[in-house]
Amino acid sequence: GAVVSQHPSRVICKSGTSVKIECRSLDFQATTMFWYRQFPKKSLMLMATSNEGSKATYEQGVEKDKFLINHASLTLSTLTVTSAHPEDSSFYICSATSGMYNEQFFGPGTRLTVL
Amino acid sequence: DQQVKQNSPSLSVQEGRISILNCDYTNSMFDYFLWYKKYPAEGPTFLISISSIKDKNEDGRFTVFLNKSAKHLSLHIVPSQPGDSAVYFCAASEGSNYKLTFGKGTLLTVNP
């Protein structure tokens, strides 16, 4: 299957700082990338859908000014958590797909801890 | 309002026996269903999928059954192996828009 990487795998930051998470499709061109968030013992919640070269589409309740998504190329999408607060601490996972596939391929996730 | 429900938070089975994981959905527009396996601190891994035009799809030890009238699907793993121990998520999407809606997951433990 297709491979998706995320960087960093783990990040700890102070409250008020911004954190950038990268998601890369390593062996295919991802026309669409998704960002999910998972709280402990909860389902994966879709935050936003991003298509290369266009603005991301955010799910209801997700602040687009707080969670900035950039999908500048067919292999890279970034999620920036701006002015992070402790309640933003979570496991963030990206996924990618293209017209070749019916399923999404997920990255390994990034554990964000905001102190 | 949860559109994809996995009502069993956990399931424990003996090695070699069958594991049956269940999933119900409420949105009749869903027409593509997937199962993902997830280990702690890792992203989900795709296991198997089924389109609404089918009622069964098999891949090795994994079989997914879809009952559209009941809006129910299940994942059968046989024989179960200790390495199958993980959280299994059911997911659904409408058409080709790729947006997945996930259930809360079921923790499967396969005991040696």
XYZ file of C-alpha atoms in Angstrom:
227
model
C 0.000 0.000 0.000
C 0.871 3.650 -0.182
C 3.046 5.218 2.509
C 2.290 8.407 4.404
C 4.702 9.944 6.878
C 4.219 12.563 9.553
C 6.739 14.760 11.285
C 7.289 15.216 14.148
C 5.947 12.115 15.841
C 5.871 13.852 19.175
C 6.041 17.482 20.223
C 5.823 19.280 23.539
C 5.381 23.023 23.526
C 4.526 25.884 25.816
C 1.106 27.465 25.829
C 0.864 30.316 23.333
C 3.370 28.956 20.843
C 2.609 27.628 17.369
C 3.375 24.128 16.198
C 3.655 22.879 12.631
C 3.003 19.256 11.694
C 3.972 17.899 8.283
C 2.245 15.139 6.374
C 3.899 13.619 3.331
C 2.814 10.996 0.827
C 6.030 9.178 0.021
C 5.223 7.087 -3.016
C 2.170 8.608 -4.596
C 0.697 11.975 -5.400
C -2.030 12.828 -2.951
C -4.695 14.976 -4.505
C -6.562 15.027 -1.227
C -5.282 15.019 2.316
C -7.245 14.912 5.539
C -6.440 15.940 9.082
C -7.945 14.091 12.018
C -7.760 14.482 15.733
C -8.173 11.749 18.276
C -8.831 12.171 21.974
C -8.211 9.262 24.356
C -10.783 6.498 23.942
C -12.599 8.497 21.303
C -13.090 8.152 17.598
C -10.994 9.869 14.979
C -12.637 13.194 14.275
C -12.161 14.772 10.884
C -10.920 18.338 11.210
C -10.472 19.368 7.596
C -10.119 18.214 4.020
C -7.468 19.729 1.849
C -7.064 19.526 -1.889
C -3.772 20.477 -3.464
C -3.670 24.093 -4.493
C -6.937 25.116 -2.907
C -8.163 26.208 0.508
C -8.961 23.566 3.047
C -12.546 22.736 3.916
C -13.049 22.692 7.672
C -15.579 20.630 9.579
C -18.137 22.340 11.726
C -16.694 23.505 15.003
C -13.072 23.542 13.835
C -11.508 27.014 13.927
C -9.758 27.629 10.641
C -7.725 30.497 12.074
C -6.417 28.272 14.811
C -5.681 25.210 12.710
C -3.992 26.467 9.564
C -3.730 23.947 6.768
C -1.535 24.309 3.728
C -1.465 21.783 0.871
C 1.095 23.368 -1.377
C 2.150 20.292 -3.307
C 0.820 16.861 -4.209
C 3.025 15.234 -1.583
C 2.937 17.648 1.331
C 0.312 19.110 3.618
C 0.996 20.983 6.831
C -1.150 21.655 9.871
C -0.152 24.570 12.070
C -1.726 24.816 15.497
C -1.504 28.510 16.292
C -1.304 29.874 19.826
C -1.617 26.379 21.231
C -3.328 25.820 24.564
C -3.431 22.745 26.812
C -6.851 21.791 25.449
C -5.226 21.402 22.010
C -3.184 18.514 23.360
C -4.197 15.517 21.305
C -3.124 12.955 18.760
C -3.214 14.457 15.270
C -3.318 12.110 12.285
C -3.238 12.890 8.604
C -4.345 10.731 5.737
C -3.922 10.950 2.002
C -5.586 9.585 -1.058
C -5.754 10.061 -4.791
C -7.959 9.007 -7.661
C -6.026 5.729 -7.823
C -7.317 4.518 -4.477
C -10.649 4.006 -2.777
C -9.159 4.070 0.689
C -7.231 6.641 2.640
C -3.721 5.929 3.822
C -2.865 7.231 7.230
C 0.267 8.697 8.673
C 1.631 7.440 12.000
C 0.257 10.411 13.906
C 1.718 13.244 15.976
C 1.281 13.459 19.721
C 0.995 17.113 20.715
C 1.323 18.086 24.352
C 0.828 21.720 25.279
C 2.080 22.657 28.736
C -25.276 12.457 16.609
C -23.031 9.538 15.841
C -23.558 8.219 12.340
C -21.255 5.217 12.749
C -21.545 3.226 15.931
C -19.424 0.487 17.367
C -21.327 -0.476 20.466
C -18.778 -2.873 21.900
C -15.791 -0.989 23.300
C -13.886 -4.222 23.768
C -13.855 -7.874 22.775
C -11.720 -10.723 24.039
C -11.293 -14.013 22.166
C -9.086 -17.048 22.357
C -6.370 -17.618 19.770
C -7.622 -19.715 16.877
C -11.271 -18.793 17.397
C -13.343 -16.351 15.391
C -13.465 -12.634 16.220
C -16.607 -10.789 15.168
C -16.579 -7.014 15.313
C -19.824 -5.171 14.698
C -20.673 -1.766 13.323
C -23.982 0.021 12.740
C -24.632 3.159 10.751
C -27.538 5.557 10.448
C -26.766 7.539 7.298
C -28.403 5.807 4.337
C -26.199 7.808 1.973
C -23.125 5.864 3.033
C -22.142 3.501 0.249
C -18.569 2.556 1.017
C -17.370 0.988 4.231
C -13.909 0.295 5.567
C -12.241 -1.336 8.518
C -9.008 0.006 9.950
C -6.739 -1.476 12.578
C -4.903 0.783 14.961
C -2.145 0.217 17.484
C -1.543 2.752 20.281
C 0.330 5.879 19.184
C 0.165 4.844 15.527
C -2.023 5.824 12.613
C -4.774 3.474 11.429
C -3.909 0.794 8.891
C -6.388 -0.125 6.202
C -7.659 -3.700 6.489
C -10.567 -4.325 4.180
C -13.440 -2.483 2.549
C -16.798 -3.174 0.963
C -18.974 -1.292 -1.459
C -22.723 -1.133 -0.931
C -23.291 -3.137 -4.123
C -21.817 -6.173 -2.358
C -22.776 -8.017 0.792
C -19.488 -9.785 1.416
C -15.816 -9.226 0.784
C -13.078 -11.595 1.797
C -9.332 -11.124 2.083
C -7.413 -13.943 3.708
C -8.463 -14.262 7.336
C -10.631 -11.143 7.136
C -14.198 -11.065 5.858
C -16.545 -8.100 5.953
C -20.302 -8.619 5.730
C -22.727 -5.843 4.880
C -26.456 -5.908 5.616
C -27.829 -2.778 4.001
C -31.393 -3.224 5.174
C -30.206 -3.413 8.768
C -27.502 -0.779 8.213
C -25.078 -3.161 9.808
C -21.668 -4.483 8.948
C -19.349 -6.862 10.643
C -15.730 -7.895 10.409
C -14.872 -11.544 10.912
C -11.335 -12.607 11.684
C -10.669 -16.314 11.577
C -8.553 -17.764 12.942
C -7.719 -14.996 15.388
C -4.072 -14.501 16.272
C -2.454 -12.627 19.187
C -1.002 -10.154 16.670
C -4.545 -9.153 15.784
C -4.878 -7.483 19.175
C -5.533 -3.816 18.410
C -8.323 -1.269 18.158
C -10.520 -1.787 15.111
C -12.336 1.170 13.603
C -15.264 0.955 11.282
C -15.549 3.855 8.822
C -18.021 4.904 6.149
C -18.181 7.373 3.299
C -20.632 8.716 0.746
C -19.788 8.255 -2.887
C -16.398 9.399 -3.989
C -16.024 12.350 -1.660
C -13.537 10.383 0.446
C -14.687 11.944 3.702
C -14.690 9.194 6.291
C -16.876 9.000 9.351
C -15.418 6.730 12.009
C -16.919 4.717 14.815
C -15.356 4.877 18.274
C -13.476 1.644 17.803
C -13.446 -1.758 19.448
C -10.431 -3.010 21.339
C -9.816 -6.621 20.347
C -7.666 -8.761 22.582
C -6.677 -12.198 21.332
C -5.417 -14.376 24.147
C -2.791 -17.062 23.445
